[in-house]
Short mmCIF file of C-alpha atoms in Angstrom, two decimals:
data_model
loop_
_atom_site.label_atom_id
_atom_site.label_comp_id
_atom_site.label_asym_id
_atom_site.label_seq_id
_atom_site.Cartn_x
_atom_site.Cartn_y
_atom_site.Cartn_z
CA MET A 5 0.14 0.15 0.08
CA ASN A 6 1.29 3.28 -0.58
CA ALA A 7 1.64 6.05 2.10
CA LEU A 8 -1.78 7.41 3.38
CA LYS A 9 -2.41 11.13 2.47
CA PRO A 10 -1.45 14.09 5.40
CA LEU A 11 -4.85 15.15 6.45
CA HIS A 12 -6.10 19.11 6.57
CA LYS A 13 -9.02 20.49 7.88
CA PRO A 14 -11.83 19.73 8.00
CA ILE A 15 -11.57 15.58 6.76
CA LYS A 16 -13.23 14.49 3.84
CA VAL A 17 -15.12 11.00 3.90
CA ALA A 18 -17.58 9.55 1.39
CA MET A 19 -20.58 7.57 3.20
CA ILE A 20 -21.51 3.83 2.53
CA GLY A 21 -25.06 3.46 3.91
CA GLY A 22 -26.91 5.88 6.56
CA GLY A 23 -29.27 6.74 4.63
CA VAL A 24 -32.47 8.58 6.48
CA ASN A 25 -34.26 5.89 5.91
CA SER A 26 -32.08 4.21 8.31
CA ALA A 27 -31.54 3.88 12.28
CA VAL A 28 -28.36 6.12 12.93
CA GLY A 29 -27.67 7.55 9.55
CA ARG A 30 -28.31 10.96 11.08
CA VAL A 31 -27.04 10.55 13.29
CA HIS A 32 -23.51 10.15 12.32
CA GLU A 33 -24.56 12.96 9.96
CA ILE A 34 -24.92 15.51 12.32
CA ALA A 35 -22.43 14.29 15.03
CA MET A 36 -18.83 14.40 12.14
CA LYS A 37 -20.16 18.14 11.34
CA MET A 38 -20.89 19.32 14.62
CA ASP A 39 -17.48 20.49 15.66
CA ASN A 40 -15.97 20.57 12.11
CA GLU A 41 -13.87 17.52 12.09
CA PHE A 42 -15.35 15.97 9.05
CA GLU A 43 -16.87 17.07 5.50
CA LEU A 44 -19.48 14.46 4.37
CA VAL A 45 -18.71 15.03 0.57
CA ALA A 46 -20.17 11.99 -0.94
CA GLY A 47 -22.71 9.01 -0.70
CA CYS A 48 -23.79 5.60 -1.81
CA PHE A 49 -26.66 6.17 1.20
CA SER A 50 -29.01 3.37 -0.11
CA ARG A 51 -29.15 1.67 -2.79
CA ASN A 52 -32.74 2.22 -3.37
CA ALA A 53 -32.84 5.52 -5.74
CA GLU A 54 -35.41 7.71 -4.24
CA PHE A 55 -33.82 7.12 -0.63
CA ASN A 56 -30.41 7.43 -1.79
CA ALA A 57 -31.58 11.24 -3.53
CA GLU A 58 -33.46 12.71 -0.30
CA SER A 59 -30.82 11.15 1.92
CA GLY A 60 -28.02 13.50 -0.62
CA ARG A 61 -31.00 16.55 -0.31
CA GLN A 62 -30.92 16.03 3.49
CA TYR A 63 -27.13 15.25 4.33
CA ASN A 64 -26.41 18.66 1.97
CA VAL A 65 -24.67 16.51 -0.52
CA PRO A 66 -25.07 17.60 -4.70
CA ALA A 67 -26.84 14.69 -6.43
CA ASN A 68 -23.81 14.46 -8.71
CA ARG A 69 -21.74 13.10 -5.75
CA LEU A 70 -24.79 10.44 -5.12
CA TYR A 71 -23.71 7.16 -6.03
CA PRO A 72 -26.40 3.24 -7.19
CA SER A 73 -23.34 1.47 -4.88
CA ALA A 74 -20.29 1.54 -2.42
CA GLU A 75 -17.98 0.52 -5.62
CA LYS A 76 -19.16 2.94 -7.68
CA LEU A 77 -18.77 5.71 -4.61
CA ILE A 78 -15.49 4.48 -3.95
CA GLU A 79 -13.83 3.61 -7.37
CA ALA A 80 -15.00 7.77 -8.61
CA VAL A 81 -13.91 9.27 -4.93
CA ALA A 82 -11.01 6.93 -4.06
CA HIS A 83 -8.67 10.20 -4.67
CA GLU A 84 -10.86 12.84 -3.31
CA VAL A 85 -11.15 11.46 0.34
CA ASP A 86 -9.57 10.81 3.05
CA ALA A 87 -11.66 8.19 4.87
CA ILE A 88 -15.48 5.65 4.03
CA VAL A 89 -18.19 6.08 6.50
CA ILE A 90 -19.59 2.39 6.74
CA ALA A 91 -23.74 2.70 8.52
CA THR A 92 -24.79 -0.25 6.64
CA PRO A 93 -26.35 -3.42 8.11
CA ILE A 94 -23.18 -5.99 9.85
CA GLN A 95 -23.11 -8.85 7.54
CA SER A 96 -21.73 -5.97 5.13
CA HIS A 97 -19.11 -4.50 6.90
CA ALA A 98 -16.50 -6.80 5.70
CA GLN A 99 -16.82 -6.36 2.06
CA TYR A 100 -17.04 -2.50 2.28
CA ILE A 101 -14.26 -1.73 4.79
CA HIS A 102 -11.47 -4.32 2.81
CA LEU A 103 -12.39 -2.34 -0.66
CA ALA A 104 -12.16 0.60 1.06
CA LEU A 105 -8.49 -0.27 2.70
CA ASP A 106 -7.51 -1.56 -1.42
CA HIS A 107 -8.42 2.21 -2.90
CA ASN A 108 -5.96 3.73 0.56
CA LEU A 109 -8.88 4.39 1.94
CA ARG A 110 -9.53 5.05 6.28
CA VAL A 111 -13.15 3.46 7.64
CA ILE A 112 -14.91 4.66 10.58
CA SER A 113 -17.43 2.03 10.41
CA ASP A 114 -20.96 2.09 13.14
CA LYS A 115 -20.54 -0.97 15.32
CA PRO A 116 -19.99 -3.73 15.68
CA LEU A 117 -16.80 -3.69 13.14
CA LEU A 118 -17.43 -7.56 11.83
CA ALA A 119 -19.74 -9.43 11.80
CA THR A 120 -17.74 -12.75 13.07
CA VAL A 121 -14.72 -13.61 14.66
CA GLN A 122 -13.30 -15.47 11.72
CA GLU A 123 -13.79 -11.71 9.84
CA CYS A 124 -12.02 -9.87 12.53
CA LYS A 125 -8.94 -12.65 12.41
CA ALA A 126 -8.50 -12.35 8.53
CA LEU A 127 -8.45 -8.49 8.71
CA LEU A 128 -6.14 -8.40 11.53
CA GLU A 129 -3.96 -10.56 9.33
CA ARG A 130 -4.01 -7.89 6.61
CA ILE A 131 -3.32 -4.31 9.59
CA PRO A 132 -2.31 -4.52 13.02
CA PRO A 133 -5.00 -3.94 15.82
CA ASP A 134 -3.29 -0.41 17.04
CA ASN A 135 -3.81 1.12 13.79
CA THR A 136 -4.96 3.93 12.51
CA GLN A 137 -6.89 3.07 9.22
CA VAL A 138 -9.25 1.88 10.63
CA PHE A 139 -11.88 2.55 13.24
CA SER A 140 -14.84 1.68 14.70
CA ILE A 141 -17.92 3.92 16.82
CA PHE A 142 -17.70 2.86 20.21
CA ASN A 143 -20.35 6.28 21.02
CA TYR A 144 -21.16 5.87 24.56
CA THR A 145 -17.56 5.75 25.54
CA GLY A 146 -17.77 9.56 23.98
CA TYR A 147 -19.83 10.65 27.19
CA PRO A 148 -18.02 12.97 29.51
CA ALA A 149 -19.62 11.71 32.35
CA VAL A 150 -17.76 7.74 31.47
CA ARG A 151 -14.38 9.56 30.59
CA GLU A 152 -14.54 11.16 33.81
CA MET A 153 -15.13 7.52 35.41
CA LYS A 154 -12.15 6.57 33.69
CA ARG A 155 -10.22 9.12 34.55
CA ARG A 156 -10.67 8.43 38.44
CA VAL A 157 -10.60 4.60 38.29
CA GLU A 158 -7.11 5.03 36.18
CA ASN A 159 -6.42 7.25 39.15
CA GLY A 160 -7.06 4.96 42.28
CA SER A 161 -9.87 6.98 42.94
CA ILE A 162 -12.39 4.24 44.11
CA GLY A 163 -8.90 1.92 45.01
CA THR A 164 -8.81 -1.66 42.92
CA VAL A 165 -11.90 -1.97 41.11
CA PHE A 166 -13.39 -5.27 41.63
CA LYS A 167 -16.54 -5.75 40.24
CA VAL A 168 -18.56 -3.94 37.55
CA MET A 169 -22.42 -4.88 36.61
CA VAL A 170 -23.35 -3.09 33.52
CA GLU A 171 -26.47 -3.70 31.83
CA MET A 172 -27.80 -2.70 28.82
CA PRO A 173 -32.01 -3.39 28.83
CA GLN A 174 -34.32 -2.38 25.96
CA ASP A 175 -38.30 -2.88 25.05
CA SER A 176 -38.05 -2.58 21.75
CA TYR A 177 -39.38 -6.49 20.88
CA MET A 178 -41.46 -7.39 23.22
CA ARG A 179 -43.47 -3.73 23.02
CA LEU A 180 -43.33 -4.24 19.70
CA LYS A 181 -44.79 -7.66 19.32
CA ASN A 182 -47.85 -6.40 22.15
CA GLN A 183 -47.94 -3.57 19.35
CA ASP A 184 -48.91 -6.10 16.80
CA LYS A 185 -46.54 -4.25 15.03
CA THR A 186 -42.85 -6.50 14.24
CA HIS A 187 -42.94 -5.48 11.17
CA ALA A 188 -41.23 -2.31 12.11
CA ILE A 189 -38.25 -4.42 13.09
CA GLN A 190 -35.01 -4.54 10.34
CA ALA A 191 -34.63 -7.53 8.73
CA TRP A 192 -31.47 -8.31 9.42
CA ARG A 193 -31.56 -8.00 13.33
CA LEU A 194 -33.94 -11.14 13.78
CA GLU A 195 -31.15 -13.27 12.29
CA ASP A 196 -28.67 -15.06 14.60
CA GLY A 197 -25.60 -16.55 13.39
CA ASP A 198 -22.68 -18.10 16.05
CA ILE A 199 -22.75 -14.78 17.82
CA SER A 200 -26.62 -13.37 18.77
CA CYS A 201 -28.07 -9.95 17.11
CA VAL A 202 -28.19 -8.94 20.26
CA SER A 203 -25.01 -9.55 21.31
CA LEU A 204 -23.69 -7.81 18.51
CA ASP A 205 -26.15 -5.13 18.85
CA LEU A 206 -25.92 -4.67 22.69
CA PHE A 207 -23.30 -6.50 23.94
CA VAL A 208 -19.72 -5.38 22.34
CA HIS A 209 -21.24 -1.75 23.80
CA LEU A 210 -21.05 -3.22 27.08
CA HIS A 211 -17.18 -4.93 26.62
CA SER A 212 -16.05 -1.33 24.73
CA LEU A 213 -17.21 0.63 27.98
CA VAL A 214 -15.83 -2.07 30.66
CA ASN A 215 -12.06 -1.98 28.72
CA PHE A 216 -12.53 1.70 28.28
CA VAL A 217 -13.59 2.25 32.02
CA CYS A 218 -11.52 -0.08 33.74
CA GLY A 219 -8.38 -1.26 31.01
CA ASN A 220 -8.85 -5.06 32.08
CA THR A 221 -9.14 -8.13 28.75
CA PRO A 222 -11.60 -10.83 29.32
CA GLN A 223 -10.46 -14.37 30.22
CA ALA A 224 -13.33 -16.84 30.63
CA VAL A 225 -17.81 -16.54 30.67
CA ASN A 226 -20.40 -18.12 31.64
CA ALA A 227 -23.69 -17.28 29.87
CA TRP A 228 -27.35 -17.72 29.69
CA GLN A 229 -28.90 -17.00 26.25
CA ARG A 230 -33.05 -17.28 25.68
CA ALA A 231 -35.68 -16.29 23.03
CA ILE A 232 -38.18 -14.24 25.48
CA THR A 233 -40.46 -12.53 22.74
CA ASN A 234 -40.67 -14.99 19.97
CA VAL A 235 -40.63 -11.74 17.37
CA ALA A 236 -38.87 -14.28 14.75
CA PRO A 237 -38.82 -18.09 16.10
CA GLY A 238 -35.48 -18.98 18.49
CA LEU A 239 -34.31 -15.33 18.33
CA ILE A 240 -32.14 -14.37 21.04
CA ASP A 241 -33.28 -11.55 22.63
CA GLU A 242 -32.64 -11.78 26.59
CA VAL A 243 -28.71 -12.39 27.36
CA ASP A 244 -27.05 -12.66 31.05
CA ALA A 245 -23.29 -13.09 31.71
CA VAL A 246 -20.85 -13.47 34.24
CA ILE A 247 -17.59 -12.79 32.71
CA GLN A 248 -13.51 -12.92 34.54
CA TYR A 249 -11.61 -10.13 33.11
CA SER A 250 -8.08 -9.69 34.19
CA HIS A 251 -7.00 -8.74 37.88
CA ASN A 252 -9.43 -10.69 39.67
CA LEU A 253 -12.20 -8.47 37.84
CA MET A 254 -15.80 -10.24 37.67
CA VAL A 255 -18.35 -8.46 35.63
CA ASN A 256 -21.93 -9.03 35.58
CA ALA A 257 -23.35 -8.25 32.09
CA TRP A 258 -27.46 -8.12 31.73
CA TYR A 259 -28.53 -7.12 27.74
CA GLY A 260 -31.70 -7.64 25.73
CA LYS A 261 -34.81 -6.29 24.05
CA ALA A 262 -37.84 -7.75 25.98
CA VAL A 263 -37.70 -5.68 28.67
CA LEU A 264 -40.57 -3.06 28.84
CA GLY A 265 -40.16 0.50 30.51
CA TYR A 266 -36.34 0.56 29.09
CA ARG A 267 -36.20 2.39 26.07
CA ASN A 268 -32.14 2.22 26.78
CA GLY A 269 -31.61 1.08 29.75
CA LEU A 270 -27.43 1.45 29.46
CA ARG A 271 -26.08 1.79 33.02
CA ILE A 272 -21.88 0.81 34.32
CA ARG A 273 -21.89 0.04 37.87
CA VAL A 274 -18.08 -0.06 38.96
CA PHE A 275 -16.79 -1.09 42.71
CA GLY A 276 -13.81 -0.40 44.38
CA THR A 277 -11.75 -1.08 47.51
CA LYS A 278 -12.01 2.78 48.17
CA GLY A 279 -15.45 3.79 46.59
CA SER A 280 -17.76 3.07 43.74
CA LEU A 281 -19.01 5.07 40.43
CA GLN A 282 -21.80 4.86 38.51
CA TRP A 283 -23.74 6.10 35.52
CA HIS A 284 -27.07 5.20 33.59
CA GLN A 285 -27.61 7.21 30.13
CA GLU A 286 -30.56 7.86 30.16
CA ASN A 287 -29.26 10.55 33.11
CA PRO A 288 -25.93 11.27 31.29
CA GLU A 289 -24.61 13.91 32.95
CA LEU A 290 -24.46 12.14 36.23
CA ILE A 291 -22.30 10.10 38.50
CA ASP A 292 -23.70 8.65 41.41
CA ALA A 293 -20.70 7.94 43.46
CA ALA A 294 -19.53 7.03 47.17
CA ASP A 295 -16.02 7.59 48.97
CA ASP A 296 -14.11 5.24 51.10
CA ALA A 297 -16.86 5.54 54.38
CA GLY A 298 -19.47 5.38 51.86
CA ASN A 299 -21.12 8.52 52.09
CA ARG A 300 -23.16 9.28 48.56
CA MET A 301 -22.94 11.84 46.20
CA ILE A 302 -24.12 12.97 43.24
CA LEU A 303 -21.57 14.77 40.83
CA ASP A 304 -22.38 16.40 37.33
CA ARG A 305 -19.96 18.32 34.85
CA ILE A 306 -18.60 20.96 36.68
CA ALA A 307 -18.49 19.19 40.55
CA THR A 308 -15.49 19.86 42.46
CA GLU A 309 -12.72 17.30 41.61
CA SER A 310 -14.34 17.34 37.86
CA THR A 311 -11.85 17.55 35.33
CA ILE A 312 -12.96 15.75 32.44
CA THR A 313 -16.05 16.91 32.39
CA ALA A 314 -15.34 20.52 32.86
CA LEU A 315 -12.98 20.91 29.83
CA PRO A 316 -14.19 23.67 26.80
CA ARG A 317 -14.61 20.21 23.92
CA TYR A 318 -17.07 18.78 26.70
CA ASN A 319 -19.42 22.11 27.13
CA ARG A 320 -20.63 23.50 24.06
CA PHE A 321 -23.32 25.55 26.02
CA LYS A 322 -22.65 26.08 29.85
CA ALA A 323 -23.63 23.44 32.56
CA GLY A 324 -27.71 23.03 33.52
CA HIS A 325 -28.25 22.76 30.03
CA PRO A 326 -27.38 18.57 29.13
CA SER A 327 -25.33 17.34 26.60
CA GLY A 328 -26.59 13.68 25.37
CA PHE A 329 -26.01 11.06 22.88
CA ILE A 330 -25.45 12.84 19.71
CA GLU A 331 -23.25 15.05 21.92
CA ALA A 332 -21.06 12.38 22.87
CA PHE A 333 -21.48 10.48 19.59
CA ALA A 334 -20.03 14.04 18.06
CA ASN A 335 -16.65 13.48 20.90
CA TYR A 336 -15.43 10.11 19.32
CA TYR A 337 -15.62 11.64 15.54
CA ALA A 338 -13.15 13.92 16.96
CA ASP A 339 -10.95 12.18 18.43
CA ILE A 340 -11.31 9.67 15.68
CA ALA A 341 -9.99 12.38 13.37
CA GLN A 342 -6.98 13.47 16.32
CA ALA A 343 -5.79 10.01 15.32
CA MET A 344 -6.10 10.42 11.51
CA ARG A 345 -3.98 13.22 11.92
CA ASP A 346 -1.87 12.68 14.68
CA GLU A 347 -1.13 8.67 12.99
CA LYS A 348 -1.32 6.81 16.43
CA LEU A 349 -4.74 6.31 18.90
CA ASN A 350 -4.91 8.37 21.53
CA ALA A 351 -6.06 7.31 24.78
CA TYR A 352 -9.90 8.11 23.62
CA THR A 353 -9.84 5.90 20.18
CA LEU A 354 -10.55 2.25 21.20
CA SER A 355 -8.18 0.39 18.97
CA MET A 356 -9.23 -2.58 16.30
CA GLY A 357 -8.11 -5.33 19.32
CA VAL A 358 -10.82 -3.59 21.57
CA ALA A 359 -13.31 -4.42 18.35
CA ALA A 360 -12.05 -8.16 17.92
CA GLU A 361 -12.02 -9.13 21.33
CA GLY A 362 -15.99 -7.62 21.86
CA LEU A 363 -16.67 -10.07 19.39
CA ALA A 364 -14.48 -13.45 20.66
CA LEU A 365 -16.33 -12.37 24.10
CA SER A 366 -20.07 -12.18 22.39
CA GLN A 367 -18.92 -15.92 21.02
CA ALA A 368 -18.08 -17.32 23.58
CA ILE A 369 -21.07 -15.90 25.17
CA ALA A 370 -22.87 -18.06 22.83
CA GLN A 371 -20.97 -20.79 22.86
CA ALA A 372 -21.06 -20.78 27.14
CA SER A 373 -24.30 -21.07 27.08
CA ALA A 374 -25.33 -23.36 24.29
CA SER A 375 -23.16 -25.45 26.12
CA GLY A 376 -23.73 -24.87 29.64
CA GLN A 377 -20.47 -24.95 30.52
CA THR A 378 -17.32 -21.76 31.26
CA VAL A 379 -16.17 -20.60 28.06
CA GLU A 380 -11.85 -19.48 28.52
CA LEU A 381 -11.01 -17.39 26.18
CA GLY A 382 -6.92 -16.27 24.57
#
């Protein structure tokens, strides 16, 4: 491969998928532009010509920069853009990542990076795990409060971390089934492979949070997968896992799409020998904390000793006016831009190795559930 082109602000990108009819396309489009780090100049937002044209109009991409296929897009713009953003269903990620790399382009992919462990191995044979050519969006690590938790864990504020409780309960499948609206579920979400789709969709976020906040790596897992709603025959939609991470850290993970009353109940609780920290995504600016005497307190972004959340980059407007999901997405995009310019990962860009590790652990969860036995990793 030739040397990668030097990057100048803003970084020019083209997008595959992510049309206005997709789940997260608009979020990507807003987030990459929010801090003027990226410029979206071309796209194949949908193979449907009507949706492709409407997406171009809404994303302010000229009609002559819209393409009917990913292949035609990359062939046309490879010498004009710096990176390709992939926001397609999971099963097509590998094809488009390799196509972009073939044309000497960087890649920013929606999560999960790939659909299988085998695809990860193939990609890792091509580029190293700590590269700055391929990035996966782990947007929840972009929340300033989560980054504040990371700092406090790293500097020993809560002592030695021995337990993490992490969960992501959602109600979409049960709610839609009860309303006779299961047709609204995207077809690709209704098929399980070696890794259940709910793990590809949700668990990779949970692993990224544990790795990001605590820095530990998984070693063994016991798990229980269940089909509760049966929106598709036998489709896994609720999972419990007990995971042993390095340095004697035990992690309890619970996630699924059958829990009524939870739109996105993402929560992480971190317990150490000198305190604890808790963050709930639906109250994203607050950390519930306890000190070594068990005293409880609530920390917001300008709380005393909160140094990460008080940084200007996270305060697009003053405290008391909450930042949220799209801002966190934009924070992660900005970190990717910095890593691309520096040609090295920074403290906030999770490596391709972390993405691969999350997929390996997701597969181990399926194996542990099927066998009823502990599955060792690595």
